[in-house]
Short mmCIF file of C-alpha atoms in Angstrom, two decimals:
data_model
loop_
_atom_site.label_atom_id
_atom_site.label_comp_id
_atom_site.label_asym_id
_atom_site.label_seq_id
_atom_site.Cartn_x
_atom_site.Cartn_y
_atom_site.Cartn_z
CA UNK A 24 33.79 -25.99 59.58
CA UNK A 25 36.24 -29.27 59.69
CA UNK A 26 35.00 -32.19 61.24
CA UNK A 27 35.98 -35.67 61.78
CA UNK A 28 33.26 -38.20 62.62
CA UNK A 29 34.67 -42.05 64.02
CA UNK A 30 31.27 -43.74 64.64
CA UNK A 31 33.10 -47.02 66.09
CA UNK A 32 33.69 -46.06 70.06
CA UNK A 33 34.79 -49.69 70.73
CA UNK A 34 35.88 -52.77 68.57
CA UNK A 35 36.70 -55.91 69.17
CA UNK A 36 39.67 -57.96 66.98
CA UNK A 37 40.95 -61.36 67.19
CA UNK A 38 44.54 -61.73 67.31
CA UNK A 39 46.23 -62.00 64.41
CA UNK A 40 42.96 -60.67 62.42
CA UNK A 41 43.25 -57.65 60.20
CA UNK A 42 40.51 -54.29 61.48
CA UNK A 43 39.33 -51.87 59.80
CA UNK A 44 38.61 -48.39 61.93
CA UNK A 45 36.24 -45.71 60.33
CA UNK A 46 36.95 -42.17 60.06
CA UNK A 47 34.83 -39.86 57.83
CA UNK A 48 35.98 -35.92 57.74
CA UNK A 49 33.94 -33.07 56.59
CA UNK A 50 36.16 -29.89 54.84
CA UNK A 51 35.77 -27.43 52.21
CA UNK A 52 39.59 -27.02 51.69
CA UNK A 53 41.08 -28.74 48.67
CA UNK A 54 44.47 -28.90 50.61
CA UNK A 55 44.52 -31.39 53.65
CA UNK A 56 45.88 -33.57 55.71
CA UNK A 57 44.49 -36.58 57.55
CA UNK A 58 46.37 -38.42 60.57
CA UNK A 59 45.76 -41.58 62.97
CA UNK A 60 47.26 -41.73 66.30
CA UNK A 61 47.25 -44.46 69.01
CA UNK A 62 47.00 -43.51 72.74
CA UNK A 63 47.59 -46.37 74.96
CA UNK A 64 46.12 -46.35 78.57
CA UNK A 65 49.29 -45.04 79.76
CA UNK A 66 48.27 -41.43 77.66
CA UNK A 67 50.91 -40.85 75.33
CA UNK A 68 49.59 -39.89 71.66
CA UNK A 69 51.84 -41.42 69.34
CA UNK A 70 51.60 -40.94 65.39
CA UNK A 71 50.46 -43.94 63.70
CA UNK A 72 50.38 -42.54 59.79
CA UNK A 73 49.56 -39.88 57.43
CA UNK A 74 47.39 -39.33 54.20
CA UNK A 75 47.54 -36.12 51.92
CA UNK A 76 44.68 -35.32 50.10
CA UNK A 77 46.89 -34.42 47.14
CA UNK A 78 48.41 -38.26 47.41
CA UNK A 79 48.08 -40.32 44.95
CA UNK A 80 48.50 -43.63 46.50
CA UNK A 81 47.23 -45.01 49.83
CA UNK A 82 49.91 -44.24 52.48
CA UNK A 83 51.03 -47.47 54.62
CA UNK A 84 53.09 -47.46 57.03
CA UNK A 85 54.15 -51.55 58.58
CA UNK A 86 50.86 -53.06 59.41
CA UNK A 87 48.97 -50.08 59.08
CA UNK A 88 47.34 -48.69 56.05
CA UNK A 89 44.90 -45.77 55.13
CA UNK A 90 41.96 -46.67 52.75
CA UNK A 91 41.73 -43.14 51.57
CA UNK A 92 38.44 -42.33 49.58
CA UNK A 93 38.27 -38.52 48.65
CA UNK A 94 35.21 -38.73 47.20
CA UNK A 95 33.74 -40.25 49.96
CA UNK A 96 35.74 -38.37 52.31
CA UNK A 97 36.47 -41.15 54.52
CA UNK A 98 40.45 -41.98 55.70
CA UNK A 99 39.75 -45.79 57.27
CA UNK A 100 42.66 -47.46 59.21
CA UNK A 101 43.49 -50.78 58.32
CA UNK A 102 45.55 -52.49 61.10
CA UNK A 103 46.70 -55.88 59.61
CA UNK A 104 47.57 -58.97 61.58
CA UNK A 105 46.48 -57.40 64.89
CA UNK A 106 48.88 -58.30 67.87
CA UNK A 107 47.76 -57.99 71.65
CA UNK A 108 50.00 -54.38 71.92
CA UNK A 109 47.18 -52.99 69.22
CA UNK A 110 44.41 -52.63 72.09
CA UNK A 111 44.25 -49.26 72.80
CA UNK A 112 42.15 -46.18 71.56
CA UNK A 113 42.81 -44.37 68.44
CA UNK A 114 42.20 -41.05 67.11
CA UNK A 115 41.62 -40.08 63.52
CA UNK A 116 42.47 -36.27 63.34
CA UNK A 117 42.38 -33.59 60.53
CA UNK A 118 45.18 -30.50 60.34
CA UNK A 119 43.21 -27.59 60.47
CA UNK A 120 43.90 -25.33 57.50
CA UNK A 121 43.60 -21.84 59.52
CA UNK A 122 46.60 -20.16 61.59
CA UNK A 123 46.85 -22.38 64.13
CA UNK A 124 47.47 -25.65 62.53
CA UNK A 125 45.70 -27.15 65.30
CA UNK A 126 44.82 -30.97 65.01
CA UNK A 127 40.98 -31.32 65.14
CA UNK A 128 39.96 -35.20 66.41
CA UNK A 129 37.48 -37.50 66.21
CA UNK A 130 36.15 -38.67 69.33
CA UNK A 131 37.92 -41.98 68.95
CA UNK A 132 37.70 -45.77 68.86
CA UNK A 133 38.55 -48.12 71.65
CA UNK A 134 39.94 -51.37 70.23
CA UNK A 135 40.40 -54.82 72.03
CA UNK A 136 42.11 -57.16 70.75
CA UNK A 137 41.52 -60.74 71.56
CA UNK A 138 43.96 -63.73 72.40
CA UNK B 21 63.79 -40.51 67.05
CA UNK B 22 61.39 -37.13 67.79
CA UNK B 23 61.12 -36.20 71.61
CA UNK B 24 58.60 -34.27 73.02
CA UNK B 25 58.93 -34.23 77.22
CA UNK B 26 56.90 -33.55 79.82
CA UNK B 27 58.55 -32.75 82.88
CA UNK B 28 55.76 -34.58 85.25
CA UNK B 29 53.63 -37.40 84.58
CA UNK B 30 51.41 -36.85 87.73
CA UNK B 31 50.50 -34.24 89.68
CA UNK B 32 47.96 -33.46 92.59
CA UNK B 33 47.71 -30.12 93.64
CA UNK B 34 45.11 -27.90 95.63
CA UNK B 35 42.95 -25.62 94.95
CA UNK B 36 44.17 -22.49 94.43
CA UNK B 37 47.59 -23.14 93.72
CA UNK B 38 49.46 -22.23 90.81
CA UNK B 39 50.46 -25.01 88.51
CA UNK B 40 52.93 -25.66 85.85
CA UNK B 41 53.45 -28.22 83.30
CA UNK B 42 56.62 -27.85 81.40
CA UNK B 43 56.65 -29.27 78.24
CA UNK B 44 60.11 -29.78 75.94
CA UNK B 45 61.31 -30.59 72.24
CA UNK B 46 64.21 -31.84 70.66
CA UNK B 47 62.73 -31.15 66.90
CA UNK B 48 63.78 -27.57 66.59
CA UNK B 49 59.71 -27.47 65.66
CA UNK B 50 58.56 -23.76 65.75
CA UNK B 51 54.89 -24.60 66.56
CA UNK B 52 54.23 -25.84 70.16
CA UNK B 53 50.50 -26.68 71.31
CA UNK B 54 48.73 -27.77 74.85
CA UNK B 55 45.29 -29.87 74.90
CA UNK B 56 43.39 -31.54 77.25
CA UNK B 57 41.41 -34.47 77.13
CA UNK B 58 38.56 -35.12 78.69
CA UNK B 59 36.39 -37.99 78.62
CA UNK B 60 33.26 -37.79 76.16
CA UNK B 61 34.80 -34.01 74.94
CA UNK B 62 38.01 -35.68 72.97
CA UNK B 63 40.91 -32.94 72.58
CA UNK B 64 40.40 -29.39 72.90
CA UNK B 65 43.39 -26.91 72.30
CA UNK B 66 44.42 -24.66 74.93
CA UNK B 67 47.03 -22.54 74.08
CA UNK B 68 49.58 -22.71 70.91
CA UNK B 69 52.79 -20.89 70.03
CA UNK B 70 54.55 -20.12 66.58
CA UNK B 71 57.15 -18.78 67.27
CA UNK B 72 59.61 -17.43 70.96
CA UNK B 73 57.29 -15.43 72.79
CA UNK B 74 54.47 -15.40 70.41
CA UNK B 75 51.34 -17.17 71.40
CA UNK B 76 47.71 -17.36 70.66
CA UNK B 77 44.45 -18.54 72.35
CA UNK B 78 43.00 -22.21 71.04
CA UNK B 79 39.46 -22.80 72.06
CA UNK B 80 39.52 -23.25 75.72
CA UNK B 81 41.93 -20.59 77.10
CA UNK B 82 40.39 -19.58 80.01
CA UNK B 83 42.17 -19.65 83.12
CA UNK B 84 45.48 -21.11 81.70
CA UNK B 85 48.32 -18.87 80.35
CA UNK B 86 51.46 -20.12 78.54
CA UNK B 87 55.12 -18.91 78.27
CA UNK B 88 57.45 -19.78 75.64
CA UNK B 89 60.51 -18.07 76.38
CA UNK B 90 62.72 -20.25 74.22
CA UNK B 91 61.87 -22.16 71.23
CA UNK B 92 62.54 -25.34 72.47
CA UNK B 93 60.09 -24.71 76.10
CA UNK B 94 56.98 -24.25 76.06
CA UNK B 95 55.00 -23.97 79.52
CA UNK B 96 51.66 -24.22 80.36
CA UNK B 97 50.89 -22.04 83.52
CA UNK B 98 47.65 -22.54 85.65
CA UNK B 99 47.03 -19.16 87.51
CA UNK B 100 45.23 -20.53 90.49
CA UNK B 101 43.93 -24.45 89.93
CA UNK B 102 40.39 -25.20 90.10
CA UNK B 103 39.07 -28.98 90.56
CA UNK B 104 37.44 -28.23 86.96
CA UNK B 105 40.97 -28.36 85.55
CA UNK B 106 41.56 -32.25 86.53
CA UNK B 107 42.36 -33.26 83.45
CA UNK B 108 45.12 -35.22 81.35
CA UNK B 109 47.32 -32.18 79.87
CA UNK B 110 49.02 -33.30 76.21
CA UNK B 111 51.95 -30.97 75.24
CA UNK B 112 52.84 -31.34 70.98
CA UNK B 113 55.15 -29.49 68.74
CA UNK B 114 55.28 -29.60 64.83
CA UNK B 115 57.24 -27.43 61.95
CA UNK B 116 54.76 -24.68 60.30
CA UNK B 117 51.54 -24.96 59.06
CA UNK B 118 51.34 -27.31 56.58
CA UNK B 119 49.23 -30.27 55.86
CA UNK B 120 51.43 -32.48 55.65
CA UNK B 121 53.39 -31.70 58.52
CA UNK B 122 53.18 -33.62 61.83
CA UNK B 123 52.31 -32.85 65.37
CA UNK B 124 54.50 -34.60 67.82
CA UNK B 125 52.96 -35.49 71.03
CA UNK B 126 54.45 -35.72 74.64
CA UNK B 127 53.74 -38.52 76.86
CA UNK B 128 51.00 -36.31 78.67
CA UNK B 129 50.51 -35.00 82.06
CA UNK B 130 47.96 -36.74 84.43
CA UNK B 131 46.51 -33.73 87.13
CA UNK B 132 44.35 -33.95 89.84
CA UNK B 133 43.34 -30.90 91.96
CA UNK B 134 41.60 -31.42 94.81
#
């Protein structure tokens, strides 16, 4: 079965200070994706950045990066230069290879980020 | 920019009352999904749809049923609300199946039944 393990459930960041947020995955399909998402305390789930596991190259995306390690199945978000709009929890999520196409998610990491 | 809309942001409604949460994309995506998150259980899929009235059960179904009548509407119907459903309701919508394809959320729905 797919998992996605984020072991950090809060963090704390200085602003201005780059983060790093763990995400380890557990899958049996060669074909995969791997996403991040940020939901703010007002609820809305918005898409952060995307890795393939077919991708060559680390995907980036402005101040965020993926430290994609296949063989260590791990997808880490990097969030550089952290601004005070960054607090907020996010989600490390895995499409699921079967019909649905569901996303299955971690259980998240609350990050603070510090004036 | 992609659009997914929930028609309300909060609702409180009573027991026993029938509930719906509308949900709307712009995308022309054919897949269409409802969660809910809880705190300490994370996401867990409802309902999702592939296609105009085609739909299929996601892990939690129970006492929820959906209607997606046109491919841009996708509805999440509460048959008669318990105070177990208080929950924040998240409506997505991506194209097919595909790994690298990705799911849209909606600004979520925030319901309390009392």
């Amino acid at each position: 079965a797919q998992k996605i393990t984020q072991t950090q459930p809060g963090m704390f960041v200085q602003e201005k200070e780059a983060v790093t947020l763990d995400c380890t995955y557990d899958t049996s399909d060669p074909s995969y994706g791997l996403f991040w998402y940020k939901q703010p305390s007002s609820g809305e789930m918005i898409f952060l950045i995307y890795q393939g596991s077919y991708d060559q190259q680390n995907a980036t995306e402005g101040r965020y990066s993926l430290n994609f390690q296949k063989a260590r199945k791990s997808a880490n978000l990097v969030i550089s230069a952290s601004q005070l709009g960054d607090s907020a929890m996010y989600f490390c999520a895995m499409r699921d290879s079967g019909n649905t196409g569901k996303l299955i998610f971690g259980q998240g990491t609350t990050l603070q980020v510090k004036p | 920019d992609v659009k997914v809309t929930q028609s309300s942001r909060y609702l409180v409604k009573r027991t026993g009352e029938k509930v719906f949460l509308e949900c709307v994309q712009d995308m022309d995506h054919e897949n269409m999904f409802w969660y809910r998150q809880d705190p300490g259980l994370g996401l867990r899929l409802i309902y999702f749809s592939y296609d105009v009235k085609m739909k299929e059960k996601g892990d939690i179904p129970e006492g929820y049923s959906v209607s997606r009548e046109k491919k841009e509407r996708f509805s999440l119907i509460l048959e008669s609300a318990s105070t177990n459903q208080t929950s924040m309701y998240l409506c997505a919508s991506s194209f097919p199946t595909g790994s690298g394809n990705t799911i849209y959320f909606g600004e979520g729905s925030w319901l309390t039944v009392v």
